[in-house]
mmCIF file of C-alpha atoms in Angstrom:
data_model
loop_
_atom_site.group_PDB
_atom_site.id
_atom_site.type_symbol
_atom_site.label_atom_id
_atom_site.label_comp_id
_atom_site.label_asym_id
_atom_site.label_seq_id
_atom_site.Cartn_x
_atom_site.Cartn_y
_atom_site.Cartn_z
ATOM 1 C CA VAL A 50 0.322 0.108 0.069
ATOM 2 C CA THR A 51 1.549 3.479 -1.676
ATOM 3 C CA SER A 52 -0.368 6.677 -1.583
ATOM 4 C CA LYS A 53 -0.821 7.871 -5.171
ATOM 5 C CA HIS A 54 -2.166 11.907 -5.901
ATOM 6 C CA GLY A 55 -3.581 12.327 -1.846
ATOM 7 C CA GLY A 56 -4.944 8.875 -2.691
ATOM 8 C CA ILE A 57 -3.768 5.046 -1.579
ATOM 9 C CA ARG A 58 -2.983 2.967 -3.893
ATOM 10 C CA THR A 59 -2.628 -0.967 -3.464
ATOM 11 C CA THR A 60 -0.584 -2.869 -5.692
ATOM 12 C CA PHE A 61 -0.416 -6.783 -5.707
ATOM 13 C CA ALA A 62 2.620 -8.308 -7.614
ATOM 14 C CA THR A 63 1.982 -11.717 -8.040
ATOM 15 C CA ALA A 64 -1.819 -13.500 -7.593
ATOM 16 C CA PRO A 65 -3.320 -16.963 -8.848
ATOM 17 C CA ASP A 66 -3.530 -18.032 -12.264
ATOM 18 C CA ALA A 67 -7.549 -18.227 -11.773
ATOM 19 C CA PRO A 68 -10.437 -15.702 -12.635
ATOM 20 C CA VAL A 69 -10.989 -13.479 -10.542
ATOM 21 C CA THR A 70 -14.397 -11.950 -10.354
ATOM 22 C CA LYS A 71 -14.634 -10.029 -7.209
ATOM 23 C CA PHE A 72 -11.664 -8.163 -5.073
ATOM 24 C CA THR A 73 -12.920 -6.587 -1.361
ATOM 25 C CA LEU A 74 -10.507 -4.542 -0.099
ATOM 26 C CA ARG A 75 -11.070 -3.875 3.870
ATOM 27 C CA LEU A 76 -10.023 -0.605 5.977
ATOM 28 C CA LYS A 77 -10.655 -0.253 9.738
ATOM 29 C CA GLY A 78 -11.824 2.603 10.281
ATOM 30 C CA GLY A 79 -12.426 4.799 14.152
ATOM 31 C CA LYS A 80 -9.106 5.453 16.401
ATOM 32 C CA GLN A 81 -7.729 2.047 15.603
ATOM 33 C CA GLY A 82 -7.704 3.008 11.643
ATOM 34 C CA LEU A 83 -4.564 3.382 9.513
ATOM 35 C CA LEU A 84 -6.293 6.020 7.309
ATOM 36 C CA VAL A 85 -7.804 9.734 8.428
ATOM 37 C CA ASN A 86 -10.502 11.283 5.991
ATOM 38 C CA SER A 87 -10.002 15.177 5.468
ATOM 39 C CA GLU A 88 -13.601 14.971 3.446
ATOM 40 C CA ASN A 89 -17.233 13.699 4.679
ATOM 41 C CA LEU A 90 -17.405 10.557 2.828
ATOM 42 C CA CYS A 91 -21.253 10.657 3.289
ATOM 43 C CA ALA A 92 -21.476 14.053 0.912
ATOM 44 C CA LYS A 93 -21.518 12.390 -2.475
ATOM 45 C CA PRO A 94 -20.670 9.281 -4.213
ATOM 46 C CA ARG A 95 -16.586 8.550 -4.112
ATOM 47 C CA TYR A 96 -15.315 6.247 -6.977
ATOM 48 C CA ALA A 97 -11.946 4.309 -7.131
ATOM 49 C CA GLU A 98 -9.517 4.294 -10.439
ATOM 50 C CA VAL A 99 -8.497 0.843 -11.249
ATOM 51 C CA SER A 100 -6.234 -0.601 -13.564
ATOM 52 C CA LEU A 101 -5.896 -4.509 -13.783
ATOM 53 C CA LYS A 102 -3.006 -6.184 -15.815
ATOM 54 C CA GLY A 103 -3.281 -9.490 -16.831
ATOM 55 C CA GLN A 104 -0.960 -12.896 -16.787
ATOM 56 C CA ASN A 105 -1.566 -12.617 -20.644
ATOM 57 C CA GLY A 106 -0.567 -8.870 -20.540
ATOM 58 C CA LYS A 107 -4.370 -7.655 -20.891
ATOM 59 C CA VAL A 108 -5.348 -4.447 -19.119
ATOM 60 C CA SER A 109 -8.665 -3.116 -18.064
ATOM 61 C CA SER A 110 -8.566 0.301 -16.396
ATOM 62 C CA GLY A 111 -11.796 2.025 -15.184
ATOM 63 C CA GLN A 112 -14.073 3.555 -11.828
ATOM 64 C CA THR A 113 -15.529 1.620 -9.375
ATOM 65 C CA ARG A 114 -17.927 3.161 -6.586
ATOM 66 C CA ILE A 115 -16.561 2.612 -3.324
ATOM 67 C CA GLY A 116 -19.021 1.731 -0.274
ATOM 68 C CA THR A 117 -18.951 3.646 2.657
ATOM 69 C CA GLY A 118 -21.662 2.438 4.991
ATOM 70 C CA CYS A 119 -23.140 5.779 4.682
ATOM 71 C CA GLY A 120 -26.972 5.986 5.719
ATOM 72 C CA LYS A 121 -26.598 2.479 7.019
ATOM 73 C CA LYS A 122 -27.312 1.289 11.189
ATOM 74 C CA ALA A 123 -24.074 0.658 12.877
ATOM 75 C CA GLY A 124 -22.273 -2.788 12.498
ATOM 76 C CA ALA A 125 -24.149 -3.073 9.025
ATOM 77 C CA SER A 126 -21.613 -4.545 6.411
ATOM 78 C CA SER A 127 -21.223 -1.937 3.506
ATOM 79 C CA ALA A 128 -19.408 -4.269 1.035
ATOM 80 C CA GLN A 129 -20.113 -2.925 -2.085
ATOM 81 C CA ARG A 130 -20.946 -5.132 -4.867
ATOM 82 C CA PRO A 131 -20.086 -4.738 -8.606
#
């Protein structure tokens, strides 16, 4: 995990030689969290830039909406479905 243009970047040097249909990265929030938000995450929809490179050399890039858990009851899951 590194920073890039004020955001975070997660890079995996290797991945299994198998199809990946979903990836979820969950970060612990609150007092024990790794990051501090500088903006209200519930003010507007948030997106992450995604760039994937397959073992066959093909590249896919785009954006995906980030699940923030805004508006959900405490303890409810905030996983975002593709």
